Tab-separated table of C-alpha atoms in Angstrom:
chain	number	residue	atom	x	y	z
T	1	MET	CA	94.960	94.258	111.004
T	2	GLU	CA	97.071	97.229	110.101
T	3	ARG	CA	94.994	100.115	108.756
T	4	ARG	CA	96.147	102.848	106.428
T	5	THR	CA	94.319	105.869	105.055
T	6	LEU	CA	93.732	105.804	101.334
T	7	SER	CA	94.778	109.118	99.785
T	8	GLU	CA	94.210	111.109	102.947
T	9	HIS	CA	95.436	114.439	101.585
T	10	LEU	CA	93.891	114.149	98.120
T	11	THR	CA	90.275	113.552	99.046
T	12	THR	CA	87.423	115.073	97.081
T	13	ALA	CA	84.528	117.123	98.346
T	14	SER	CA	81.109	115.542	98.241
T	15	PRO	CA	78.713	117.211	95.785
T	16	GLY	CA	76.899	120.083	97.405
T	17	GLY	CA	78.749	119.846	100.699
T	18	ASP	CA	82.048	120.261	102.509
T	19	GLU	CA	82.455	116.704	103.739
T	20	HIS	CA	85.609	115.044	102.428
T	21	VAL	CA	85.892	111.491	101.161
T	22	ALA	CA	88.508	109.565	103.122
T	23	ALA	CA	88.874	105.828	103.553
T	24	THR	CA	90.660	103.940	106.285
T	25	VAL	CA	91.274	100.448	104.957
T	26	ASN	CA	93.302	97.388	105.786
T	27	ALA	CA	96.820	97.846	104.464
T	28	VAL	CA	96.757	94.561	102.543
T	29	ALA	CA	93.963	94.708	99.961
T	30	LEU	CA	92.265	91.635	98.550
T	31	GLY	CA	92.887	91.236	94.832
T	32	CYS	CA	89.921	89.415	93.317
T	33	THR	CA	91.518	88.180	90.076
T	34	SER	CA	91.923	84.607	91.322
T	35	MET	CA	88.200	84.513	92.081
T	36	THR	CA	87.257	85.429	88.501
T	37	PRO	CA	87.189	81.858	87.095
T	38	HIS	CA	84.532	81.111	89.711
T	39	SER	CA	82.517	84.302	89.188
T	40	TYR	CA	80.348	83.183	86.287
T	41	PRO	CA	76.650	82.652	87.070
T	42	ASP	CA	76.873	78.934	86.221
T	43	SER	CA	80.065	78.306	88.196
T	44	PRO	CA	79.595	75.709	90.953
T	45	ARG	CA	81.953	77.739	93.166
T	46	ARG	CA	80.319	81.153	92.745
T	47	GLU	CA	78.329	80.919	95.976
T	48	GLU	CA	81.477	79.748	97.755
T	49	MET	CA	83.307	82.866	96.567
T	50	ILE	CA	80.438	85.063	97.749
T	51	ARG	CA	80.594	83.400	101.168
T	52	THR	CA	84.365	83.911	101.219
T	53	LEU	CA	84.018	87.624	100.436
T	54	ARG	CA	81.430	88.059	103.176
T	55	THR	CA	83.496	86.041	105.659
T	56	VAL	CA	86.647	88.081	105.172
T	57	PHE	CA	84.702	91.347	105.227
T	58	ASP	CA	83.180	90.364	108.574
T	59	ALA	CA	86.732	89.563	109.766
T	60	GLY	CA	87.882	93.101	108.941
T	61	VAL	CA	89.044	92.963	105.314
T	62	ASN	CA	87.459	96.031	103.735
T	63	PHE	CA	89.612	96.912	100.698
T	64	PHE	CA	88.993	95.056	97.431
T	65	ASP	CA	90.602	95.320	93.982
T	66	THR	CA	88.785	94.277	90.809
T	67	SER	CA	88.136	95.453	87.241
T	68	GLU	CA	85.486	95.290	84.554
T	69	ILE	CA	87.726	93.065	82.395
T	70	GLN	CA	87.561	90.296	85.002
T	71	GLY	CA	85.027	87.957	83.472
T	72	PRO	CA	84.475	90.338	81.772
T	73	HIS	CA	82.011	91.954	84.159
T	74	THR	CA	81.302	88.829	86.239
T	75	GLY	CA	83.991	89.691	88.808
T	76	GLU	CA	82.304	93.002	89.558
T	77	GLN	CA	78.884	91.345	89.622
T	78	MET	CA	80.062	88.770	92.143
T	79	LEU	CA	81.640	91.409	94.372
T	80	GLY	CA	78.460	93.460	94.190
T	81	ASP	CA	76.289	90.479	95.088
T	82	ALA	CA	78.581	89.664	98.003
T	83	LEU	CA	79.041	93.115	99.535
T	84	GLY	CA	76.691	95.601	97.930
T	85	ASN	CA	77.740	99.072	99.009
T	86	ARG	CA	80.002	97.873	101.843
T	87	GLY	CA	83.778	98.159	101.929
T	88	VAL	CA	86.107	100.107	99.642
T	89	VAL	CA	86.529	98.937	96.053
T	90	CYS	CA	89.051	99.850	93.374
T	91	THR	CA	87.815	98.949	89.905
T	92	LYS	CA	89.306	99.604	86.485
T	93	PHE	CA	88.430	100.551	82.924
T	94	GLY	CA	90.475	100.774	79.744
T	95	TRP	CA	90.453	97.374	78.041
T	96	GLU	CA	88.051	97.324	75.107
T	97	ILE	CA	85.082	94.977	75.513
T	98	ALA	CA	82.845	94.486	72.465
T	99	ASP	CA	79.550	92.623	72.892
T	100	GLY	CA	80.826	91.107	76.137
T	101	THR	CA	84.104	89.914	74.622
T	102	PRO	CA	87.548	91.479	75.232
T	103	THR	CA	89.206	92.551	71.983
T	104	GLY	CA	92.725	92.780	73.424
T	105	ASN	CA	92.857	96.461	72.550
T	106	LEU	CA	92.963	99.496	74.814
T	107	ASN	CA	90.162	102.054	74.776
T	108	SER	CA	89.969	105.011	77.153
T	109	ARG	CA	87.916	107.408	75.070
T	110	PRO	CA	85.787	109.665	77.292
T	111	GLU	CA	82.489	108.072	76.228
T	112	VAL	CA	83.908	104.616	76.975
T	113	ILE	CA	85.075	105.729	80.422
T	114	ARG	CA	81.592	107.040	81.188
T	115	ALA	CA	79.901	103.864	80.002
T	116	SER	CA	82.369	101.751	82.010
T	117	ALA	CA	81.745	103.779	85.154
T	118	GLU	CA	77.979	103.454	84.818
T	119	GLY	CA	78.313	99.716	84.270
T	120	SER	CA	80.636	99.306	87.243
T	121	LEU	CA	78.279	101.249	89.504
T	122	ARG	CA	75.432	98.977	88.489
T	123	ARG	CA	77.343	95.696	88.740
T	124	LEU	CA	79.054	96.570	92.023
T	125	GLN	CA	75.754	97.888	93.430
T	126	ARG	CA	77.486	100.987	94.767
T	127	GLU	CA	76.401	104.551	95.320
T	128	ARG	CA	79.831	105.790	94.215
T	129	LEU	CA	82.997	104.169	92.896
T	130	ASP	CA	85.689	104.535	95.564
T	131	VAL	CA	88.591	104.348	93.091
T	132	LEU	CA	88.122	104.358	89.311
T	133	MET	CA	91.436	103.389	87.751
T	134	GLN	CA	92.695	103.316	84.183
T	135	HIS	CA	93.901	99.727	83.734
T	136	ARG	CA	96.578	100.582	81.184
T	137	VAL	CA	97.497	103.896	79.581
T	138	ASP	CA	95.879	104.270	76.143
T	139	PRO	CA	98.423	105.919	73.797
T	140	GLU	CA	95.569	107.017	71.511
T	141	VAL	CA	93.852	109.139	74.176
T	142	PRO	CA	95.660	112.036	75.903
T	143	ILE	CA	95.907	111.376	79.626
T	144	GLU	CA	94.533	114.889	80.171
T	145	ASP	CA	91.271	113.756	78.562
T	146	VAL	CA	91.171	110.669	80.760
T	147	ALA	CA	91.787	112.640	83.957
T	148	GLY	CA	89.313	115.287	82.894
T	149	THR	CA	86.573	112.740	82.239
T	150	VAL	CA	87.066	111.025	85.585
T	151	GLY	CA	87.179	114.474	87.198
T	152	GLU	CA	83.739	115.159	85.725
T	153	LEU	CA	82.479	111.888	87.186
T	154	VAL	CA	83.899	112.957	90.547
T	155	ALA	CA	82.048	116.281	90.297
T	156	GLU	CA	78.863	114.374	89.498
T	157	GLY	CA	79.240	112.245	92.630
T	158	LYS	CA	79.704	108.985	90.738
T	159	VAL	CA	83.406	108.529	91.543
T	160	ALA	CA	85.503	109.426	94.592
T	161	ARG	CA	89.088	108.965	93.330
T	162	LEU	CA	91.094	108.708	90.122
T	163	GLY	CA	93.690	105.988	89.784
T	164	LEU	CA	96.277	104.946	87.175
T	165	CYS	CA	97.862	101.545	86.632
T	166	GLU	CA	101.308	100.882	85.119
T	167	ALA	CA	101.648	104.556	84.144
T	168	SER	CA	104.949	106.388	83.773
T	169	PRO	CA	105.925	109.208	86.154
T	170	ASP	CA	105.420	111.775	83.382
T	171	THR	CA	101.907	110.509	82.673
T	172	ILE	CA	101.045	110.567	86.356
T	173	ARG	CA	102.206	114.175	86.661
T	174	ARG	CA	100.236	115.225	83.580
T	175	ALA	CA	97.079	113.552	84.857
T	176	HIS	CA	97.576	114.975	88.333
T	177	ALA	CA	97.734	118.499	86.904
T	178	VAL	CA	94.208	118.040	85.535
T	179	HIS	CA	92.635	116.104	88.409
T	180	PRO	CA	94.332	114.741	91.548
T	181	VAL	CA	95.539	111.167	91.138
T	182	SER	CA	94.719	109.401	94.384
T	183	ALA	CA	96.084	105.916	93.688
T	184	VAL	CA	98.733	104.385	91.455
T	185	GLN	CA	98.958	100.655	90.884
T	186	TYR	CA	102.116	98.953	89.659
T	187	GLU	CA	103.745	95.577	90.075
T	188	TYR	CA	106.027	95.674	93.120
T	189	SER	CA	107.493	92.900	95.213
T	190	ILE	CA	110.733	91.615	96.658
T	191	TRP	CA	111.850	90.611	93.155
T	192	SER	CA	110.153	93.345	91.062
T	193	ARG	CA	111.753	96.605	92.166
T	194	GLU	CA	111.012	98.991	89.267
T	195	PRO	CA	108.882	101.392	91.391
T	196	GLU	CA	111.902	102.162	93.576
T	197	LYS	CA	113.568	104.046	90.708
T	198	GLU	CA	111.127	106.958	90.689
T	199	LEU	CA	107.496	106.024	91.290
T	200	LEU	CA	107.596	105.707	95.063
T	201	ASP	CA	109.249	109.084	95.479
T	202	LEU	CA	106.694	110.621	93.109
T	203	CYS	CA	103.807	109.156	95.086
T	204	ASP	CA	105.348	110.478	98.289
T	205	GLU	CA	105.723	113.922	96.729
T	206	LEU	CA	102.159	114.103	95.405
T	207	GLY	CA	100.422	112.262	98.234
T	208	ILE	CA	99.341	109.282	96.145
T	209	ALA	CA	98.569	105.835	97.529
T	210	PHE	CA	100.699	103.114	95.928
T	211	MET	CA	98.909	99.812	95.349
T	212	ALA	CA	101.482	97.044	94.824
T	213	TYR	CA	99.976	94.302	92.692
T	214	SER	CA	101.511	90.815	92.323
T	215	PRO	CA	103.195	91.281	95.724
T	216	LEU	CA	103.698	87.517	95.938
T	217	GLY	CA	105.356	87.195	92.534
T	218	LYS	CA	102.303	85.439	91.050
T	219	GLY	CA	102.559	82.825	93.781
T	220	MET	CA	106.295	82.153	93.592
T	221	LEU	CA	107.129	84.173	96.709
T	222	ALA	CA	104.264	82.495	98.566
T	223	GLY	CA	105.449	79.006	97.650
T	224	THR	CA	102.293	78.196	95.692
T	225	ALA	CA	103.401	78.714	92.077
T	226	GLN	CA	103.826	75.943	89.529
T	227	ALA	CA	105.791	76.025	86.299
T	228	ASN	CA	103.616	77.329	83.489
T	229	ASP	CA	104.934	78.098	80.019
T	230	ASP	CA	101.725	79.961	79.200
T	231	ALA	CA	102.056	82.361	82.125
T	232	SER	CA	102.254	86.100	81.476
T	233	SER	CA	105.447	86.120	83.562
T	234	PRO	CA	108.504	84.368	82.068
T	235	ARG	CA	109.692	83.843	85.632
T	236	LEU	CA	107.161	81.020	85.858
T	237	HIS	CA	108.189	79.439	82.554
T	238	SER	CA	109.858	76.053	82.898
T	239	ALA	CA	113.205	77.381	81.663
T	240	ASN	CA	113.361	79.818	84.595
T	241	PHE	CA	111.258	78.155	87.262
T	242	ALA	CA	113.885	76.104	89.081
T	243	THR	CA	116.282	79.055	89.351
T	244	ASN	CA	113.596	81.306	90.770
T	245	GLN	CA	112.291	78.602	93.064
T	246	ARG	CA	115.693	78.472	94.779
T	247	PHE	CA	115.346	82.143	95.720
T	248	ALA	CA	111.767	81.597	96.867
T	249	GLN	CA	112.921	78.724	99.065
T	250	GLN	CA	115.546	80.940	100.695
T	251	LEU	CA	112.808	83.429	101.531
T	252	ALA	CA	110.575	80.654	102.873
T	253	ASP	CA	113.370	79.344	105.086
T	254	TYR	CA	113.910	82.823	106.498
T	255	ALA	CA	110.167	83.340	106.993
T	256	ALA	CA	110.071	80.202	109.123
T	257	THR	CA	112.656	81.653	111.488
T	258	LEU	CA	110.357	84.659	111.981
T	259	ASP	CA	107.281	82.463	112.492
T	260	ARG	CA	105.738	83.919	109.336
T	261	THR	CA	104.361	82.293	106.235
T	262	PRO	CA	106.295	83.026	103.036
T	263	ALA	CA	103.402	85.260	101.962
T	264	GLN	CA	103.546	87.213	105.218
T	265	LEU	CA	107.275	87.737	104.730
T	266	ALA	CA	106.744	89.139	101.225
T	267	LEU	CA	103.837	91.325	102.322
T	268	GLY	CA	105.623	92.468	105.468
T	269	TRP	CA	108.603	93.528	103.369
T	270	LEU	CA	106.324	95.724	101.256
T	271	LEU	CA	104.549	97.221	104.265
T	272	ALA	CA	107.945	98.257	105.625
T	273	GLN	CA	108.903	100.190	102.472
T	274	ARG	CA	106.625	103.238	102.698
T	275	HIS	CA	103.609	104.203	104.809
T	276	PHE	CA	101.495	104.699	101.684
T	277	VAL	CA	102.118	101.257	100.141
T	278	PHE	CA	99.112	98.916	99.934
T	279	PRO	CA	99.955	95.379	98.772
T	280	VAL	CA	97.174	93.756	96.724
T	281	ALA	CA	97.227	90.017	97.428
T	282	GLY	CA	94.823	87.513	95.937
T	283	SER	CA	93.450	84.211	97.171
T	284	THR	CA	90.223	82.210	97.201
T	285	ASN	CA	90.886	80.776	100.667
T	286	PRO	CA	89.312	82.812	103.507
T	287	GLY	CA	91.896	81.714	106.078
T	288	ARG	CA	94.758	82.714	103.798
T	289	ILE	CA	93.114	86.041	102.945
T	290	ILE	CA	92.705	86.889	106.616
T	291	ALA	CA	96.267	85.765	107.433
T	292	ASN	CA	97.588	87.997	104.648
T	293	ALA	CA	95.556	90.947	105.929
T	294	GLU	CA	96.915	90.422	109.441
T	295	THR	CA	100.508	90.791	108.225
T	296	THR	CA	102.674	93.331	110.022
T	297	ALA	CA	105.632	95.231	108.601
T	298	LEU	CA	109.082	93.684	108.915
T	299	ARG	CA	111.604	95.278	111.243
T	300	PRO	CA	114.501	97.181	109.600
T	301	ASP	CA	116.963	94.356	110.297
T	302	GLU	CA	114.564	91.854	108.746
T	303	VAL	CA	114.158	94.049	105.662
T	304	ASP	CA	117.948	94.236	105.392
T	305	HIS	CA	118.242	90.442	105.510
T	306	VAL	CA	115.637	90.001	102.763
T	307	ASN	CA	117.457	92.576	100.637
T	308	GLN	CA	120.729	90.721	101.124
T	309	LEU	CA	119.101	87.507	99.902
T	310	PHE	CA	117.756	89.359	96.860
T	311	ASP	CA	121.089	90.998	96.064
T	312	ALA	CA	122.812	87.602	96.101
T	313	ALA	CA	120.122	85.818	94.083
T	314	THR	CA	119.777	85.170	90.382
T	315	ILE	CA	116.302	86.124	89.110
T	316	ALA	CA	115.645	84.426	85.785
T	317	GLY	CA	113.253	86.023	83.306
T	318	LYS	CA	111.483	89.353	82.937
T	319	ARG	CA	108.394	90.150	84.971
T	320	TYR	CA	106.208	90.080	81.854
T	321	THR	CA	106.368	88.656	78.354
T	322	ASP	CA	107.138	91.148	75.594
T	323	LYS	CA	103.450	91.193	74.641
T	324	HIS	CA	102.382	92.202	78.145
T	325	LEU	CA	105.278	94.652	78.536
T	326	SER	CA	104.068	96.438	75.397
T	327	PHE	CA	101.097	97.717	77.427
T	328	VAL	CA	103.336	99.103	80.195
T	329	GLU	CA	104.667	102.674	80.036
T	330	ASP	CA	108.391	103.190	80.571
């Protein structure tokens, strides 16, 4: 498995000492969202998911992405029960949860961040949160206050790194001026190229790890998606599905010539973009998780061929519905 160092040049000093926090992790992280429906205590598949997490960890997968909103809270609890303090975990705060129920609103007030961090530490059974990431930028709370609060948690030894998700370049710079941003997460894949406009160069400039979520186009680029008019991505809606499936099939046909799965083609394309890109791919199948983690970067000529297919393709639909795009900074 390819290994990459998470935020090597923006590590934080341990409290009371000079040792720096650095993490060498597998380049393809495991996104745990698809496990969430099975994470509830009464789920008949919860123990299966715990076994899967332990199996892939023993096979070398040591980088996991979750959030408190998954469940809510049960995703973190399951990951904690499975791994305890082992591996490297990115978790997130920022969606308001009232009496165990998501309200659909954002809330990154300092006291909420602190309460979220304490809860995540407890549920994940960790000594310190490896990456604490704001899930979406809260327009009601200055990003300087968010970065400052997480910086205080870093100083207290409760958090190792600050992360931001779906934040604009300006917001990232403002946060970084208060406390180093170690990881940025944004949707990025063969057919979602927005980060190439500015974000990747910014991460390169500031030494920030870039975590590419939905690297498989919510299953379309892996050949596993089904039409779903309720999906957060219009690209999976029935009006757009057939058009987008034609592009996905072209990628699958090319992957076969390289003796790769469609997922490995999509992940390999991302790994070839920048040395600091970490695709975040989800699955509940241990064999598929391990195969994804074993993906290697495409060669330059292979990247060029994929890009040619993309340039000639018609991609139908936006990456998110208008409702979901309203939570994304431009």
